[in-house]
Amino acid sequence: MKQDNNNIDSIVNSYRCIGCMACISMCPFGDLNIKDGDYGFPIPIKHMNCNDCGICLLECPMAEENEIENE
Ligand code: SF4
Ligand code: SF4
């Protein structure tokens, strides 16, 4: 089953995103954009065609190991 925890939504939706933008350039499909966040700094947002590959989490300082390895 497709899970929602292998992309930046797992970080953003749990309010752990610090807006560092390290993930933006990581997505090999260009599926990440930037939008205004709730706390005064921009946050990443994924496109509909994100395939949950998890690559964007590899450089995320707030991602935990299990979020990267889950598929
Ligand atoms: S999970 Fe993969 S496709 Fe989705 S935003 Fe991250 S790197 Fe891009
Ligand atoms: S790499 Fe992680 S903390 Fe940095 S902007 Fe992306 S989701 Fe947020």
PDB file of N, CA and C and ligand atoms in Angstrom:
ATOM      1  N   MET A   1       0.853  -1.192   0.000  1.00  0.00           N
ATOM      2  CA  MET A   1       0.000   0.000   0.000  1.00  0.00           C
ATOM      3  C   MET A   1       0.890   1.243   0.000  1.00  0.00           C
ATOM      4  N   LYS A   2       0.498   2.256  -0.716  1.00  0.00           N
ATOM      5  CA  LYS A   2       1.276   3.476  -0.765  1.00  0.00           C
ATOM      6  C   LYS A   2       1.150   4.212   0.569  1.00  0.00           C
ATOM      7  N   GLN A   3       2.301   4.519   1.171  1.00  0.00           N
ATOM      8  CA  GLN A   3       2.278   5.210   2.445  1.00  0.00           C
ATOM      9  C   GLN A   3       2.629   6.676   2.243  1.00  0.00           C
ATOM     10  N   ASP A   4       2.296   7.460   3.226  1.00  0.00           N
ATOM     11  CA  ASP A   4       2.529   8.891   3.125  1.00  0.00           C
ATOM     12  C   ASP A   4       3.714   9.318   3.982  1.00  0.00           C
ATOM     13  N   ASN A   5       4.549   8.357   4.358  1.00  0.00           N
ATOM     14  CA  ASN A   5       5.613   8.700   5.300  1.00  0.00           C
ATOM     15  C   ASN A   5       6.993   8.626   4.672  1.00  0.00           C
ATOM     16  N   ASN A   6       7.060   8.478   3.361  1.00  0.00           N
ATOM     17  CA  ASN A   6       8.366   8.379   2.728  1.00  0.00           C
ATOM     18  C   ASN A   6       8.645   9.587   1.841  1.00  0.00           C
ATOM     19  N   ASN A   7       8.137  10.703   2.266  1.00  0.00           N
ATOM     20  CA  ASN A   7       8.426  11.955   1.572  1.00  0.00           C
ATOM     21  C   ASN A   7       8.371  13.077   2.598  1.00  0.00           C
ATOM     22  N   ILE A   8       8.601  14.304   2.166  1.00  0.00           N
ATOM     23  CA  ILE A   8       8.718  15.408   3.127  1.00  0.00           C
ATOM     24  C   ILE A   8       7.421  15.701   3.877  1.00  0.00           C
ATOM     25  N   ASP A   9       6.297  15.169   3.428  1.00  0.00           N
ATOM     26  CA  ASP A   9       5.055  15.390   4.171  1.00  0.00           C
ATOM     27  C   ASP A   9       5.152  14.863   5.599  1.00  0.00           C
ATOM     28  N   SER A  10       5.920  13.796   5.784  1.00  0.00           N
ATOM     29  CA  SER A  10       6.054  13.243   7.136  1.00  0.00           C
ATOM     30  C   SER A  10       6.737  14.244   8.061  1.00  0.00           C
ATOM     31  N   ILE A  11       7.597  15.072   7.503  1.00  0.00           N
ATOM     32  CA  ILE A  11       8.293  16.093   8.298  1.00  0.00           C
ATOM     33  C   ILE A  11       7.418  17.331   8.453  1.00  0.00           C
ATOM     34  N   VAL A  12       6.864  17.765   7.344  1.00  0.00           N
ATOM     35  CA  VAL A  12       6.060  18.994   7.362  1.00  0.00           C
ATOM     36  C   VAL A  12       4.798  18.807   8.203  1.00  0.00           C
ATOM     37  N   ASN A  13       4.117  17.689   8.010  1.00  0.00           N
ATOM     38  CA  ASN A  13       2.841  17.482   8.701  1.00  0.00           C
ATOM     39  C   ASN A  13       3.002  17.228  10.190  1.00  0.00           C
ATOM     40  N   SER A  14       4.192  16.889  10.608  1.00  0.00           N
ATOM     41  CA  SER A  14       4.428  16.709  12.045  1.00  0.00           C
ATOM     42  C   SER A  14       5.157  17.934  12.626  1.00  0.00           C
ATOM     43  N   TYR A  15       5.180  19.020  11.864  1.00  0.00           N
ATOM     44  CA  TYR A  15       5.725  20.310  12.311  1.00  0.00           C
ATOM     45  C   TYR A  15       7.203  20.227  12.687  1.00  0.00           C
ATOM     46  N   ARG A  16       7.931  19.336  12.027  1.00  0.00           N
ATOM     47  CA  ARG A  16       9.367  19.242  12.289  1.00  0.00           C
ATOM     48  C   ARG A  16      10.191  19.982  11.258  1.00  0.00           C
ATOM     49  N   CYS A  17       9.577  20.395  10.166  1.00  0.00           N
ATOM     50  CA  CYS A  17      10.329  21.081   9.106  1.00  0.00           C
ATOM     51  C   CYS A  17      10.862  22.416   9.614  1.00  0.00           C
ATOM     52  N   ILE A  18      12.154  22.655   9.372  1.00  0.00           N
ATOM     53  CA  ILE A  18      12.769  23.910   9.802  1.00  0.00           C
ATOM     54  C   ILE A  18      13.032  24.838   8.608  1.00  0.00           C
ATOM     55  N   GLY A  19      12.535  24.443   7.438  1.00  0.00           N
ATOM     56  CA  GLY A  19      12.645  25.305   6.268  1.00  0.00           C
ATOM     57  C   GLY A  19      14.040  25.429   5.696  1.00  0.00           C
ATOM     58  N   CYS A  20      14.879  24.426   5.908  1.00  0.00           N
ATOM     59  CA  CYS A  20      16.268  24.529   5.438  1.00  0.00           C
ATOM     60  C   CYS A  20      16.383  24.392   3.922  1.00  0.00           C
ATOM     61  N   MET A  21      15.374  23.769   3.292  1.00  0.00           N
ATOM     62  CA  MET A  21      15.288  23.602   1.841  1.00  0.00           C
ATOM     63  C   MET A  21      16.314  22.626   1.262  1.00  0.00           C
ATOM     64  N   ALA A  22      16.931  21.841   2.113  1.00  0.00           N
ATOM     65  CA  ALA A  22      17.876  20.841   1.607  1.00  0.00           C
ATOM     66  C   ALA A  22      17.175  19.826   0.711  1.00  0.00           C
ATOM     67  N   CYS A  23      15.905  19.605   0.944  1.00  0.00           N
ATOM     68  CA  CYS A  23      15.174  18.584   0.182  1.00  0.00           C
ATOM     69  C   CYS A  23      14.860  19.020  -1.246  1.00  0.00           C
ATOM     70  N   ILE A  24      14.724  20.313  -1.465  1.00  0.00           N
ATOM     71  CA  ILE A  24      14.222  20.793  -2.759  1.00  0.00           C
ATOM     72  C   ILE A  24      15.053  20.276  -3.927  1.00  0.00           C
ATOM     73  N   SER A  25      16.345  20.399  -3.821  1.00  0.00           N
ATOM     74  CA  SER A  25      17.201  19.987  -4.942  1.00  0.00           C
ATOM     75  C   SER A  25      17.429  18.481  -4.962  1.00  0.00           C
ATOM     76  N   MET A  26      17.007  17.778  -3.930  1.00  0.00           N
ATOM     77  CA  MET A  26      17.222  16.332  -3.879  1.00  0.00           C
ATOM     78  C   MET A  26      16.255  15.568  -4.780  1.00  0.00           C
ATOM     79  N   CYS A  27      15.057  16.077  -4.973  1.00  0.00           N
ATOM     80  CA  CYS A  27      14.056  15.321  -5.738  1.00  0.00           C
ATOM     81  C   CYS A  27      14.483  15.202  -7.196  1.00  0.00           C
ATOM     82  N   PRO A  28      14.747  13.979  -7.667  1.00  0.00           N
ATOM     83  CA  PRO A  28      15.217  13.800  -9.045  1.00  0.00           C
ATOM     84  C   PRO A  28      14.124  14.058 -10.066  1.00  0.00           C
ATOM     85  N   PHE A  29      12.896  14.194  -9.595  1.00  0.00           N
ATOM     86  CA  PHE A  29      11.773  14.393 -10.518  1.00  0.00           C
ATOM     87  C   PHE A  29      11.271  15.831 -10.511  1.00  0.00           C
ATOM     88  N   GLY A  30      11.931  16.694  -9.726  1.00  0.00           N
ATOM     89  CA  GLY A  30      11.498  18.082  -9.645  1.00  0.00           C
ATOM     90  C   GLY A  30      10.104  18.238  -9.076  1.00  0.00           C
ATOM     91  N   ASP A  31       9.769  17.359  -8.153  1.00  0.00           N
ATOM     92  CA  ASP A  31       8.409  17.344  -7.622  1.00  0.00           C
ATOM     93  C   ASP A  31       8.220  18.217  -6.389  1.00  0.00           C
ATOM     94  N   LEU A  32       9.234  18.939  -5.981  1.00  0.00           N
ATOM     95  CA  LEU A  32       9.091  19.771  -4.786  1.00  0.00           C
ATOM     96  C   LEU A  32       9.082  21.252  -5.135  1.00  0.00           C
ATOM     97  N   ASN A  33       8.133  21.952  -4.571  1.00  0.00           N
ATOM     98  CA  ASN A  33       8.055  23.407  -4.670  1.00  0.00           C
ATOM     99  C   ASN A  33       8.169  24.001  -3.279  1.00  0.00           C
ATOM    100  N   ILE A  34       8.161  25.311  -3.207  1.00  0.00           N
ATOM    101  CA  ILE A  34       8.258  26.017  -1.929  1.00  0.00           C
ATOM    102  C   ILE A  34       6.984  26.826  -1.731  1.00  0.00           C
ATOM    103  N   LYS A  35       6.462  26.775  -0.521  1.00  0.00           N
ATOM    104  CA  LYS A  35       5.299  27.611  -0.213  1.00  0.00           C
ATOM    105  C   LYS A  35       5.483  28.239   1.164  1.00  0.00           C
ATOM    106  N   ASP A  36       4.656  29.246   1.462  1.00  0.00           N
ATOM    107  CA  ASP A  36       4.713  29.869   2.778  1.00  0.00           C
ATOM    108  C   ASP A  36       4.265  28.881   3.842  1.00  0.00           C
ATOM    109  N   GLY A  37       4.986  28.863   4.952  1.00  0.00           N
ATOM    110  CA  GLY A  37       4.614  27.984   6.044  1.00  0.00           C
ATOM    111  C   GLY A  37       3.840  28.722   7.122  1.00  0.00           C
ATOM    112  N   ASP A  38       3.429  27.987   8.144  1.00  0.00           N
ATOM    113  CA  ASP A  38       2.626  28.567   9.228  1.00  0.00           C
ATOM    114  C   ASP A  38       3.466  29.347  10.231  1.00  0.00           C
ATOM    115  N   TYR A  39       4.775  29.159  10.202  1.00  0.00           N
ATOM    116  CA  TYR A  39       5.602  29.755  11.250  1.00  0.00           C
ATOM    117  C   TYR A  39       6.565  30.815  10.729  1.00  0.00           C
ATOM    118  N   GLY A  40       6.228  31.420   9.614  1.00  0.00           N
ATOM    119  CA  GLY A  40       7.000  32.553   9.153  1.00  0.00           C
ATOM    120  C   GLY A  40       8.187  32.212   8.283  1.00  0.00           C
ATOM    121  N   PHE A  41       8.329  30.961   7.911  1.00  0.00           N
ATOM    122  CA  PHE A  41       9.378  30.607   6.960  1.00  0.00           C
ATOM    123  C   PHE A  41       8.799  29.661   5.913  1.00  0.00           C
ATOM    124  N   PRO A  42       9.390  29.637   4.729  1.00  0.00           N
ATOM    125  CA  PRO A  42       8.874  28.780   3.660  1.00  0.00           C
ATOM    126  C   PRO A  42       9.089  27.305   3.971  1.00  0.00           C
ATOM    127  N   ILE A  43       8.210  26.485   3.462  1.00  0.00           N
ATOM    128  CA  ILE A  43       8.326  25.034   3.635  1.00  0.00           C
ATOM    129  C   ILE A  43       8.142  24.357   2.267  1.00  0.00           C
ATOM    130  N   PRO A  44       8.634  23.156   2.123  1.00  0.00           N
ATOM    131  CA  PRO A  44       8.478  22.450   0.845  1.00  0.00           C
ATOM    132  C   PRO A  44       7.071  21.862   0.705  1.00  0.00           C
ATOM    133  N   ILE A  45       6.623  21.748  -0.525  1.00  0.00           N
ATOM    134  CA  ILE A  45       5.343  21.079  -0.805  1.00  0.00           C
ATOM    135  C   ILE A  45       5.561  20.192  -2.017  1.00  0.00           C
ATOM    136  N   LYS A  46       5.046  18.977  -1.964  1.00  0.00           N
ATOM    137  CA  LYS A  46       5.277  18.044  -3.076  1.00  0.00           C
ATOM    138  C   LYS A  46       4.140  18.099  -4.087  1.00  0.00           C
ATOM    139  N   HIS A  47       4.461  17.754  -5.305  1.00  0.00           N
ATOM    140  CA  HIS A  47       3.465  17.696  -6.364  1.00  0.00           C
ATOM    141  C   HIS A  47       2.654  16.416  -6.240  1.00  0.00           C
ATOM    142  N   MET A  48       1.568  16.376  -6.955  1.00  0.00           N
ATOM    143  CA  MET A  48       0.708  15.187  -6.952  1.00  0.00           C
ATOM    144  C   MET A  48       1.432  13.955  -7.459  1.00  0.00           C
ATOM    145  N   ASN A  49       2.397  14.137  -8.367  1.00  0.00           N
ATOM    146  CA  ASN A  49       3.025  12.960  -8.971  1.00  0.00           C
ATOM    147  C   ASN A  49       4.231  12.441  -8.186  1.00  0.00           C
ATOM    148  N   CYS A  50       4.412  12.890  -6.968  1.00  0.00           N
ATOM    149  CA  CYS A  50       5.440  12.323  -6.089  1.00  0.00           C
ATOM    150  C   CYS A  50       5.208  10.826  -5.956  1.00  0.00           C
ATOM    151  N   ASN A  51       6.281  10.053  -6.093  1.00  0.00           N
ATOM    152  CA  ASN A  51       6.139   8.598  -6.048  1.00  0.00           C
ATOM    153  C   ASN A  51       6.625   7.992  -4.732  1.00  0.00           C
ATOM    154  N   ASP A  52       6.820   8.827  -3.722  1.00  0.00           N
ATOM    155  CA  ASP A  52       7.222   8.341  -2.388  1.00  0.00           C
ATOM    156  C   ASP A  52       8.550   7.594  -2.405  1.00  0.00           C
ATOM    157  N   CYS A  53       9.462   8.000  -3.251  1.00  0.00           N
ATOM    158  CA  CYS A  53      10.747   7.302  -3.330  1.00  0.00           C
ATOM    159  C   CYS A  53      11.612   7.576  -2.100  1.00  0.00           C
ATOM    160  N   GLY A  54      11.373   8.685  -1.427  1.00  0.00           N
ATOM    161  CA  GLY A  54      12.088   8.988  -0.186  1.00  0.00           C
ATOM    162  C   GLY A  54      13.429   9.671  -0.365  1.00  0.00           C
ATOM    163  N   ILE A  55      13.828   9.922  -1.588  1.00  0.00           N
ATOM    164  CA  ILE A  55      15.142  10.527  -1.833  1.00  0.00           C
ATOM    165  C   ILE A  55      15.243  11.913  -1.192  1.00  0.00           C
ATOM    166  N   CYS A  56      14.144  12.644  -1.187  1.00  0.00           N
ATOM    167  CA  CYS A  56      14.169  13.996  -0.614  1.00  0.00           C
ATOM    168  C   CYS A  56      14.484  13.982   0.879  1.00  0.00           C
ATOM    169  N   LEU A  57      14.263  12.859   1.538  1.00  0.00           N
ATOM    170  CA  LEU A  57      14.521  12.779   2.975  1.00  0.00           C
ATOM    171  C   LEU A  57      15.984  12.512   3.296  1.00  0.00           C
ATOM    172  N   LEU A  58      16.765  12.137   2.289  1.00  0.00           N
ATOM    173  CA  LEU A  58      18.142  11.733   2.557  1.00  0.00           C
ATOM    174  C   LEU A  58      18.984  12.868   3.125  1.00  0.00           C
ATOM    175  N   GLU A  59      18.681  14.102   2.739  1.00  0.00           N
ATOM    176  CA  GLU A  59      19.447  15.245   3.250  1.00  0.00           C
ATOM    177  C   GLU A  59      18.677  16.045   4.292  1.00  0.00           C
ATOM    178  N   CYS A  60      17.512  15.572   4.657  1.00  0.00           N
ATOM    179  CA  CYS A  60      16.694  16.318   5.622  1.00  0.00           C
ATOM    180  C   CYS A  60      17.250  16.121   7.032  1.00  0.00           C
ATOM    181  N   PRO A  61      17.633  17.204   7.702  1.00  0.00           N
ATOM    182  CA  PRO A  61      18.217  17.067   9.034  1.00  0.00           C
ATOM    183  C   PRO A  61      17.194  16.623  10.071  1.00  0.00           C
ATOM    184  N   MET A  62      15.919  16.697   9.732  1.00  0.00           N
ATOM    185  CA  MET A  62      14.877  16.347  10.694  1.00  0.00           C
ATOM    186  C   MET A  62      14.292  14.965  10.456  1.00  0.00           C
ATOM    187  N   ALA A  63      14.729  14.276   9.414  1.00  0.00           N
ATOM    188  CA  ALA A  63      14.204  12.942   9.117  1.00  0.00           C
ATOM    189  C   ALA A  63      14.884  11.898   9.986  1.00  0.00           C
ATOM    190  N   GLU A  64      14.100  10.957  10.434  1.00  0.00           N
ATOM    191  CA  GLU A  64      14.661   9.857  11.200  1.00  0.00           C
ATOM    192  C   GLU A  64      14.919   8.700  10.259  1.00  0.00           C
ATOM    193  N   GLU A  65      15.790   7.820  10.700  1.00  0.00           N
ATOM    194  CA  GLU A  65      16.231   6.735   9.833  1.00  0.00           C
ATOM    195  C   GLU A  65      15.068   5.889   9.314  1.00  0.00           C
ATOM    196  N   ASN A  66      14.108   5.595  10.181  1.00  0.00           N
ATOM    197  CA  ASN A  66      13.020   4.717   9.744  1.00  0.00           C
ATOM    198  C   ASN A  66      12.139   5.387   8.698  1.00  0.00           C
ATOM    199  N   GLU A  67      12.117   6.717   8.682  1.00  0.00           N
ATOM    200  CA  GLU A  67      11.316   7.383   7.667  1.00  0.00           C
ATOM    201  C   GLU A  67      11.975   7.250   6.304  1.00  0.00           C
ATOM    202  N   ILE A  68      13.287   7.189   6.291  1.00  0.00           N
ATOM    203  CA  ILE A  68      13.999   7.066   5.025  1.00  0.00           C
ATOM    204  C   ILE A  68      13.943   5.628   4.511  1.00  0.00           C
ATOM    205  N   GLU A  69      13.989   4.673   5.436  1.00  0.00           N
ATOM    206  CA  GLU A  69      14.068   3.280   5.009  1.00  0.00           C
ATOM    207  C   GLU A  69      12.712   2.662   4.729  1.00  0.00           C
ATOM    208  N   ASN A  70      11.632   3.206   5.255  1.00  0.00           N
ATOM    209  CA  ASN A  70      10.305   2.660   4.995  1.00  0.00           C
ATOM    210  C   ASN A  70       9.957   2.766   3.519  1.00  0.00           C
ATOM    211  N   GLU A  71       9.366   1.721   2.992  1.00  0.00           N
ATOM    212  CA  GLU A  71       8.893   1.787   1.601  1.00  0.00           C
ATOM    213  C   GLU A  71       7.526   1.175   1.495  1.00  0.00           C
TER     214      GLU A  71
HETATM  215  S1  SF4 B   1       9.514  11.214  -2.291  1.00  0.00           S
HETATM  216 FE1  SF4 B   1      10.748  11.170  -4.188  1.00  0.00          FE
HETATM  217  S2  SF4 B   1       9.371  11.936  -5.802  1.00  0.00           S
HETATM  218 FE2  SF4 B   1       8.472  12.512  -3.828  1.00  0.00          FE
HETATM  219  S3  SF4 B   1       9.202  14.582  -3.448  1.00  0.00           S
HETATM  220 FE3  SF4 B   1      10.616  13.156  -2.417  1.00  0.00          FE
HETATM  221  S4  SF4 B   1      12.274  12.785  -3.896  1.00  0.00           S
HETATM  222 FE4  SF4 B   1      10.540  13.685  -5.018  1.00  0.00          FE
HETATM  223  S1  SF4 B   2      15.077  19.101   4.238  1.00  0.00           S
HETATM  224 FE1  SF4 B   2      13.586  18.604   5.864  1.00  0.00          FE
HETATM  225  S2  SF4 B   2      13.706  20.303   7.327  1.00  0.00           S
HETATM  226 FE2  SF4 B   2      14.692  20.978   5.419  1.00  0.00          FE
HETATM  227  S3  SF4 B   2      13.031  22.024   4.267  1.00  0.00           S
HETATM  228 FE3  SF4 B   2      13.075  19.880   3.589  1.00  0.00          FE
HETATM  229  S4  SF4 B   2      11.562  18.825   4.911  1.00  0.00           S
HETATM  230 FE4  SF4 B   2      12.059  20.783   5.878  1.00  0.00          FE
END
